Amino acid sequence: MSFTIPRTQKAAIVSTAGAKIQIKTDHPVKTQAELAPGECLVKLECTGVCHTDLHAAIGDWPLAASTPLIGGHEGVGVIVAIGSNTNHSPVKLGDRVGIKWLADSCLNCEHCRKGREQNCPDAKLSGFTVDGTFSQYVVSFVNHVTPIPEGFDSNAAASILCAGVTTYRAVKYSNTSAGDWIVLPGAGGGLGHLAVQYAKTRNLRVIAIDTGAAKKELCLSLGAEAWIDFKECKDVVKEIKAITGGEGAHAAIVTATTGAGYQQAVSYLRAGGTLMAVGLPGSATLDTSIFFCVFKSINIHGSYVGNRQDAVEALDIAARGDVKCHFELKSLADLESTYEGMHNGTVAGRIVLDMTK
């Protein structure tokens, strides 16, 4: 099997942090001969857009992205080339695969051996430290691309590769059992609406927190048992306790990218409850009562994306129809307006870009 690889491609590039996005049509494509052992070239069909991409582009995180930057880390496409002298590759030419935030890791350090590949000190991050998926062709790594289940639509699969696996892992490690209450601040957003569904696959009772009629409709249609509009509710903590019979929720997964979603969590969690910290505000701090964290035996767990196995499991659940990403399909030219919608909090669900045009 062989593929014709063009010399140039279309790509969205940010020259420096905060600079305007430039769509270039003459960005070079690596040839097979230029690929290192272990690398593969993927011709993309589509890519999701994540709030992390916005943070990387504007540079408001404590960690700075490499620039010039091609962002994106939720790509689905076909492998069209593999580097020479790649041994024991788990994928082959023609395979449809997904590219995630974690582009590569050493697989041999303590973190990798314990299944925390995302914490590897030598990790490469798609669209942050290496070129990402806002381009028609992307160089990735054979040991970290994820096979897409046969019959699973590429556009539907794209956002599972980050938003899906991130929320799936958070639910998985939230110390909850069937019938427990779980609170999801930011429930109507790209991560949050998937968290609602992954929580429902584990028979959890979901309290969705967000704002706006569109997000309310989405969350309730996905199975949230209760809805709280944080702009209209005068006392979120009191409301959650009332919904849960007075004791509070068993867990909270905060996917919101502001500090406010974190600050209330310890107050509305019941004794022994777990706060899963997922959303990544650029400068906010976790300001809460140490006394009540200890007194209530509260668990606070930072949950950062997921490992390779988490990705396989999250995709499998979605491919079987138990989780569905609600997305709007756009083009690469719409990336800047998509960022504006994310910044203003007006995007319900997820945006996926068609990379074939």
Tab-separated table of C-alpha atoms in Angstrom:
chain	number	residue	atom	x	y	z
A	1	MET	CA	0.000	0.000	0.000
A	2	SER	CA	1.331	3.434	-0.895
A	3	PHE	CA	0.001	6.979	-0.801
A	4	THR	CA	0.776	10.111	-2.754
A	5	ILE	CA	1.925	12.790	-0.330
A	6	PRO	CA	1.795	16.433	-1.437
A	7	ARG	CA	4.640	18.850	-0.793
A	8	THR	CA	2.448	21.503	0.828
A	9	GLN	CA	-0.746	21.677	2.853
A	10	LYS	CA	-3.232	24.004	4.508
A	11	ALA	CA	-2.493	24.799	8.163
A	12	ALA	CA	-3.589	27.285	10.837
A	13	ILE	CA	-0.532	28.887	12.420
A	14	VAL	CA	-0.114	31.244	15.373
A	15	SER	CA	3.270	32.961	15.037
A	16	THR	CA	3.525	34.099	18.678
A	17	ALA	CA	1.291	33.823	21.743
A	18	GLY	CA	-1.744	36.053	21.285
A	19	ALA	CA	-1.129	36.664	17.582
A	20	LYS	CA	-3.889	36.414	15.001
A	21	ILE	CA	-4.394	33.002	13.393
A	22	GLN	CA	-2.979	32.753	9.877
A	23	ILE	CA	-4.349	30.140	7.476
A	24	LYS	CA	-1.489	29.166	5.157
A	25	THR	CA	-1.925	27.008	2.076
A	26	ASP	CA	1.771	26.388	1.417
A	27	HIS	CA	2.961	24.877	4.697
A	28	PRO	CA	5.421	22.028	4.014
A	29	VAL	CA	4.514	18.363	4.513
A	30	LYS	CA	7.177	15.948	5.729
A	31	THR	CA	8.087	13.173	3.329
A	32	GLN	CA	8.391	9.550	4.411
A	33	ALA	CA	12.184	9.884	4.248
A	34	GLU	CA	12.058	12.760	6.756
A	35	LEU	CA	10.153	10.764	9.375
A	36	ALA	CA	12.191	9.473	12.303
A	37	PRO	CA	11.832	5.869	13.516
A	38	GLY	CA	8.601	5.608	15.483
A	39	GLU	CA	6.979	8.538	13.687
A	40	CYS	CA	4.031	8.323	11.324
A	41	LEU	CA	2.369	10.777	8.975
A	42	VAL	CA	-1.415	11.036	9.267
A	43	LYS	CA	-3.666	12.550	6.597
A	44	LEU	CA	-6.424	14.139	8.621
A	45	GLU	CA	-10.125	13.865	7.954
A	46	CYS	CA	-11.186	16.119	10.823
A	47	THR	CA	-10.157	17.588	14.154
A	48	GLY	CA	-11.982	18.759	17.226
A	49	VAL	CA	-11.359	22.156	18.829
A	50	CYS	CA	-10.657	22.190	22.563
A	51	HIS	CA	-10.505	25.031	25.089
A	52	THR	CA	-6.898	23.972	25.635
A	53	ASP	CA	-6.171	25.058	22.062
A	54	LEU	CA	-7.436	28.525	22.913
A	55	HIS	CA	-5.208	28.704	26.007
A	56	ALA	CA	-2.223	27.629	23.912
A	57	ALA	CA	-2.942	30.246	21.243
A	58	ILE	CA	-3.367	33.199	23.593
A	59	GLY	CA	-0.634	32.084	25.997
A	60	ASP	CA	-2.488	32.588	29.299
A	61	TRP	CA	-1.256	29.413	30.997
A	62	PRO	CA	1.704	29.151	33.384
A	63	LEU	CA	3.238	26.805	30.783
A	64	ALA	CA	3.974	28.386	27.406
A	65	ALA	CA	3.350	26.636	24.095
A	66	SER	CA	6.092	26.407	21.490
A	67	THR	CA	5.688	28.982	18.732
A	68	PRO	CA	5.135	29.285	15.850
A	69	LEU	CA	2.264	27.001	16.760
A	70	ILE	CA	0.003	24.651	14.840
A	71	GLY	CA	-2.600	23.852	17.490
A	72	GLY	CA	-5.101	21.032	17.765
A	73	HIS	CA	-5.072	17.606	19.410
A	74	GLU	CA	-8.304	15.820	18.514
A	75	GLY	CA	-7.496	14.618	15.018
A	76	VAL	CA	-8.773	11.591	13.108
A	77	GLY	CA	-7.177	10.434	9.884
A	78	VAL	CA	-5.357	7.720	7.960
A	79	ILE	CA	-1.699	6.751	8.323
A	80	VAL	CA	-0.031	7.443	4.961
A	81	ALA	CA	3.638	6.975	5.925
A	82	ILE	CA	5.734	5.427	8.706
A	83	GLY	CA	9.351	6.252	9.468
A	84	SER	CA	11.989	3.809	8.272
A	85	ASN	CA	13.440	1.408	10.851
A	86	THR	CA	10.292	1.575	12.993
A	87	ASN	CA	10.245	-1.704	14.889
A	88	HIS	CA	7.162	-3.531	16.199
A	89	SER	CA	4.719	-0.816	15.134
A	90	PRO	CA	1.218	-1.473	16.531
A	91	VAL	CA	-0.290	0.335	13.502
A	92	LYS	CA	0.224	0.110	9.736
A	93	LEU	CA	-0.317	2.100	6.555
A	94	GLY	CA	-4.000	2.719	5.879
A	95	ASP	CA	-5.084	2.445	9.516
A	96	ARG	CA	-7.554	5.073	10.709
A	97	VAL	CA	-6.249	6.489	13.956
A	98	GLY	CA	-6.780	9.297	16.437
A	99	ILE	CA	-4.238	11.853	17.612
A	100	LYS	CA	-4.549	13.016	21.217
A	101	TRP	CA	-3.116	15.738	23.462
A	102	LEU	CA	-0.438	13.283	24.557
A	103	ALA	CA	1.460	12.798	21.313
A	104	ASP	CA	4.292	10.688	22.727
A	105	SER	CA	5.978	9.553	25.931
A	106	CYS	CA	9.034	7.483	26.775
A	107	LEU	CA	6.941	4.468	27.995
A	108	ASN	CA	9.810	3.504	30.306
A	109	CYS	CA	9.843	5.971	33.216
A	110	GLU	CA	8.021	5.352	36.504
A	111	HIS	CA	5.029	7.426	35.411
A	112	CYS	CA	4.643	5.554	32.122
A	113	ARG	CA	5.062	2.164	33.771
A	114	LYS	CA	2.331	3.044	36.286
A	115	GLY	CA	-0.103	4.110	33.564
A	116	ARG	CA	0.435	7.847	33.972
A	117	GLU	CA	1.984	8.406	30.547
A	118	GLN	CA	0.534	11.908	30.532
A	119	ASN	CA	2.896	12.799	33.411
A	120	CYS	CA	6.022	11.537	31.638
A	121	PRO	CA	8.808	14.146	31.921
A	122	ASP	CA	9.610	13.560	28.231
A	123	ALA	CA	5.998	13.809	27.056
A	124	LYS	CA	5.304	15.522	23.738
A	125	LEU	CA	2.005	17.400	23.537
A	126	SER	CA	0.082	17.796	20.274
A	127	GLY	CA	-0.565	21.416	19.394
A	128	PHE	CA	1.529	22.616	22.324
A	129	THR	CA	5.104	21.347	22.187
A	130	VAL	CA	4.829	19.669	18.757
A	131	ASP	CA	2.701	20.562	15.728
A	132	GLY	CA	-0.925	19.586	16.153
A	133	THR	CA	-3.993	18.789	14.114
A	134	PHE	CA	-4.991	22.165	12.665
A	135	SER	CA	-3.314	21.043	9.449
A	136	GLN	CA	-4.129	18.559	6.695
A	137	TYR	CA	-1.156	16.322	7.519
A	138	VAL	CA	0.403	15.813	10.931
A	139	VAL	CA	3.415	13.907	12.195
A	140	SER	CA	2.562	11.660	15.139
A	141	PHE	CA	3.962	8.591	16.890
A	142	VAL	CA	3.029	4.951	16.269
A	143	ASN	CA	2.939	4.002	19.958
A	144	HIS	CA	0.486	6.740	20.897
A	145	VAL	CA	-1.992	7.080	18.048
A	146	THR	CA	-5.251	5.349	18.932
A	147	PRO	CA	-7.065	3.045	16.488
A	148	ILE	CA	-10.601	4.236	15.751
A	149	PRO	CA	-13.210	1.460	16.055
A	150	GLU	CA	-14.561	0.269	12.706
A	151	GLY	CA	-17.848	1.900	11.762
A	152	PHE	CA	-17.420	4.812	14.182
A	153	ASP	CA	-17.853	8.114	12.350
A	154	SER	CA	-14.623	10.148	12.298
A	155	ASN	CA	-16.348	13.442	13.104
A	156	ALA	CA	-18.081	11.853	16.093
A	157	ALA	CA	-14.832	10.248	17.261
A	158	ALA	CA	-12.689	13.394	17.116
A	159	SER	CA	-13.696	15.030	20.394
A	160	ILE	CA	-13.692	11.719	22.260
A	161	LEU	CA	-9.902	11.797	21.865
A	162	CYS	CA	-9.568	14.622	24.383
A	163	ALA	CA	-12.861	15.836	25.827
A	164	GLY	CA	-14.130	12.264	25.949
A	165	VAL	CA	-11.113	10.543	27.419
A	166	THR	CA	-10.569	13.371	29.910
A	167	THR	CA	-14.085	13.210	31.314
A	168	TYR	CA	-14.224	9.421	31.115
A	169	ARG	CA	-11.097	9.139	33.256
A	170	ALA	CA	-12.437	11.681	35.742
A	171	VAL	CA	-15.673	9.721	36.167
A	172	LYS	CA	-13.719	6.458	36.354
A	173	TYR	CA	-11.599	7.678	39.281
A	174	SER	CA	-14.273	9.716	41.100
A	175	ASN	CA	-14.780	7.151	43.892
A	176	THR	CA	-18.470	6.817	43.047
A	177	SER	CA	-20.893	3.918	42.878
A	178	ALA	CA	-24.156	3.431	41.020
A	179	GLY	CA	-26.827	5.702	42.435
A	180	ASP	CA	-24.400	8.317	43.788
A	181	TRP	CA	-24.869	12.017	43.108
A	182	ILE	CA	-22.273	13.753	40.948
A	183	VAL	CA	-22.099	17.494	40.250
A	184	LEU	CA	-20.780	18.739	36.911
A	185	PRO	CA	-19.981	22.472	36.781
A	186	GLY	CA	-19.596	23.455	33.130
A	187	ALA	CA	-21.934	20.614	32.132
A	188	GLY	CA	-23.128	22.191	28.897
A	189	GLY	CA	-19.696	22.733	27.410
A	190	GLY	CA	-17.497	20.573	25.230
A	191	LEU	CA	-16.153	18.470	28.100
A	192	GLY	CA	-19.150	18.796	30.361
A	193	HIS	CA	-21.786	17.357	28.021
A	194	LEU	CA	-19.624	14.265	27.581
A	195	ALA	CA	-19.101	14.024	31.340
A	196	VAL	CA	-22.887	13.905	31.752
A	197	GLN	CA	-23.064	10.898	29.458
A	198	TYR	CA	-20.070	9.003	30.853
A	199	ALA	CA	-21.533	9.522	34.333
A	200	LYS	CA	-24.853	8.087	33.152
A	201	THR	CA	-23.111	4.972	31.772
A	202	ARG	CA	-22.105	4.295	35.395
A	203	ASN	CA	-25.642	4.926	36.668
A	204	LEU	CA	-24.706	8.099	38.520
A	205	ARG	CA	-27.269	10.796	39.298
A	206	VAL	CA	-26.143	13.996	37.586
A	207	ILE	CA	-26.581	17.578	38.753
A	208	ALA	CA	-25.621	19.820	35.829
A	209	ILE	CA	-24.398	23.367	36.485
A	210	ASP	CA	-24.054	25.899	33.668
A	211	THR	CA	-25.987	28.825	32.229
A	212	GLY	CA	-28.268	29.494	29.284
A	213	ALA	CA	-31.320	27.853	27.744
A	214	ALA	CA	-29.373	25.946	25.068
A	215	LYS	CA	-27.079	24.331	27.613
A	216	LYS	CA	-30.003	23.517	29.925
A	217	GLU	CA	-31.826	21.758	27.107
A	218	LEU	CA	-28.705	19.835	26.121
A	219	CYS	CA	-27.877	18.650	29.642
A	220	LEU	CA	-31.407	17.529	30.465
A	221	SER	CA	-31.750	15.751	27.127
A	222	LEU	CA	-28.570	13.798	27.911
A	223	GLY	CA	-29.929	12.532	31.199
A	224	ALA	CA	-28.992	15.088	33.848
A	225	GLU	CA	-31.439	14.662	36.718
A	226	ALA	CA	-31.218	18.261	37.913
A	227	TRP	CA	-30.146	21.598	36.417
A	228	ILE	CA	-28.757	24.692	38.144
A	229	ASP	CA	-28.169	27.945	36.266
A	230	PHE	CA	-25.315	29.543	38.186
A	231	LYS	CA	-26.315	33.018	36.983
A	232	GLU	CA	-29.885	32.664	38.254
A	233	CYS	CA	-29.430	30.533	41.378
A	234	LYS	CA	-28.851	32.628	44.511
A	235	ASP	CA	-27.223	29.842	46.535
A	236	VAL	CA	-25.738	26.948	44.535
A	237	VAL	CA	-24.520	25.092	47.642
A	238	LYS	CA	-27.951	25.248	49.291
A	239	GLU	CA	-29.639	24.085	46.087
A	240	ILE	CA	-27.334	21.075	45.691
A	241	LYS	CA	-27.881	20.036	49.293
A	242	ALA	CA	-31.630	20.304	48.821
A	243	ILE	CA	-31.503	18.135	45.686
A	244	THR	CA	-29.392	15.483	47.422
A	245	GLY	CA	-31.504	15.200	50.561
A	246	GLY	CA	-29.361	17.483	52.689
A	247	GLU	CA	-26.023	15.699	52.728
A	248	GLY	CA	-24.533	16.957	49.477
A	249	ALA	CA	-23.079	15.225	46.454
A	250	HIS	CA	-20.699	12.268	46.476
A	251	ALA	CA	-18.443	13.783	43.817
A	252	ALA	CA	-17.890	16.778	41.589
A	253	ILE	CA	-16.071	16.921	38.281
A	254	VAL	CA	-15.149	20.509	37.526
A	255	THR	CA	-14.619	20.993	33.792
A	256	ALA	CA	-15.197	24.761	33.886
A	257	THR	CA	-12.153	26.926	33.071
A	258	THR	CA	-12.727	29.463	35.837
A	259	GLY	CA	-11.896	29.262	39.518
A	260	ALA	CA	-15.504	29.761	40.659
A	261	GLY	CA	-16.482	26.180	39.867
A	262	TYR	CA	-13.815	24.900	42.252
A	263	GLN	CA	-14.417	27.246	45.157
A	264	GLN	CA	-17.886	25.954	46.019
A	265	ALA	CA	-17.196	22.259	45.628
A	266	VAL	CA	-15.922	21.471	49.114
A	267	SER	CA	-19.031	23.140	50.572
A	268	TYR	CA	-21.532	21.069	48.588
A	269	LEU	CA	-19.730	17.719	48.795
A	270	ARG	CA	-20.844	15.321	51.516
A	271	ALA	CA	-18.370	13.757	53.955
A	272	GLY	CA	-15.963	11.501	52.081
A	273	GLY	CA	-16.781	13.231	48.791
A	274	THR	CA	-14.336	13.598	45.909
A	275	LEU	CA	-13.466	16.700	43.924
A	276	MET	CA	-12.081	15.813	40.491
A	277	ALA	CA	-10.145	18.827	39.209
A	278	VAL	CA	-10.211	18.756	35.397
A	279	GLY	CA	-10.664	22.258	33.965
A	280	LEU	CA	-7.459	24.295	33.686
A	281	PRO	CA	-7.910	27.981	34.498
A	282	GLY	CA	-4.788	29.927	33.622
A	283	SER	CA	-4.203	31.735	36.921
A	284	ALA	CA	-6.998	30.835	39.374
A	285	THR	CA	-6.164	29.139	42.669
A	286	LEU	CA	-8.061	26.494	44.611
A	287	ASP	CA	-9.204	28.543	47.597
A	288	THR	CA	-11.116	26.453	50.090
A	289	SER	CA	-11.329	25.655	53.785
A	290	ILE	CA	-8.545	23.345	54.916
A	291	PHE	CA	-10.466	22.730	58.139
A	292	PHE	CA	-13.545	21.408	56.334
A	293	CYS	CA	-11.460	19.461	53.794
A	294	VAL	CA	-9.984	17.551	56.721
A	295	PHE	CA	-13.126	17.467	58.874
A	296	LYS	CA	-15.245	16.115	55.993
A	297	SER	CA	-12.521	13.741	54.706
A	298	ILE	CA	-12.680	15.368	51.267
A	299	ASN	CA	-10.597	13.885	48.451
A	300	ILE	CA	-9.130	16.317	45.908
A	301	HIS	CA	-7.841	14.576	42.795
A	302	GLY	CA	-6.198	16.301	39.836
A	303	SER	CA	-7.216	14.402	36.691
A	304	TYR	CA	-5.139	15.280	33.631
A	305	VAL	CA	-6.364	13.871	30.292
A	306	GLY	CA	-5.887	10.088	30.214
A	307	ASN	CA	-3.541	7.277	29.262
A	308	ARG	CA	-3.651	5.043	26.185
A	309	GLN	CA	-5.972	2.510	27.817
A	310	ASP	CA	-8.382	5.237	28.929
A	311	ALA	CA	-8.566	6.390	25.296
A	312	VAL	CA	-9.379	2.894	24.045
A	313	GLU	CA	-12.124	2.481	26.662
A	314	ALA	CA	-13.639	5.933	26.059
A	315	LEU	CA	-13.752	5.366	22.298
A	316	ASP	CA	-15.266	1.905	22.712
A	317	ILE	CA	-18.107	3.242	24.864
A	318	ALA	CA	-18.826	6.007	22.350
A	319	ALA	CA	-18.557	3.686	19.344
A	320	ARG	CA	-21.234	1.454	20.905
A	321	GLY	CA	-23.567	4.457	21.035
A	322	ASP	CA	-23.613	4.941	24.804
A	323	VAL	CA	-21.964	8.365	24.540
A	324	LYS	CA	-22.553	10.818	21.721
A	325	CYS	CA	-20.582	13.987	21.095
A	326	HIS	CA	-22.875	16.839	20.125
A	327	PHE	CA	-20.886	18.872	17.641
A	328	GLU	CA	-21.156	21.392	14.861
A	329	LEU	CA	-19.055	20.770	11.758
A	330	LYS	CA	-17.119	23.764	10.462
A	331	SER	CA	-14.036	24.477	8.357
A	332	LEU	CA	-10.496	25.479	9.306
A	333	ALA	CA	-11.341	29.041	8.253
A	334	ASP	CA	-13.828	29.159	11.159
A	335	LEU	CA	-11.180	28.529	13.825
A	336	GLU	CA	-10.861	32.149	14.948
A	337	SER	CA	-14.626	32.610	15.354
A	338	THR	CA	-14.742	29.304	17.220
A	339	TYR	CA	-12.164	30.632	19.680
A	340	GLU	CA	-14.303	33.738	20.162
A	341	GLY	CA	-17.326	31.573	20.976
A	342	MET	CA	-15.306	29.557	23.483
A	343	HIS	CA	-13.975	32.712	25.124
A	344	ASN	CA	-17.514	34.081	25.473
A	345	GLY	CA	-18.910	30.759	26.727
A	346	THR	CA	-21.486	30.521	23.938
A	347	VAL	CA	-20.435	27.172	22.438
A	348	ALA	CA	-22.799	24.366	23.449
A	349	GLY	CA	-21.256	20.965	22.815
A	350	ARG	CA	-18.208	20.743	20.575
A	351	ILE	CA	-16.837	22.177	17.316
A	352	VAL	CA	-15.257	19.810	14.767
A	353	LEU	CA	-13.348	21.060	11.721
A	354	ASP	CA	-13.507	19.284	8.371
A	355	MET	CA	-9.870	19.038	7.237
A	356	THR	CA	-10.570	17.542	3.802
A	357	LYS	CA	-11.545	20.843	2.169
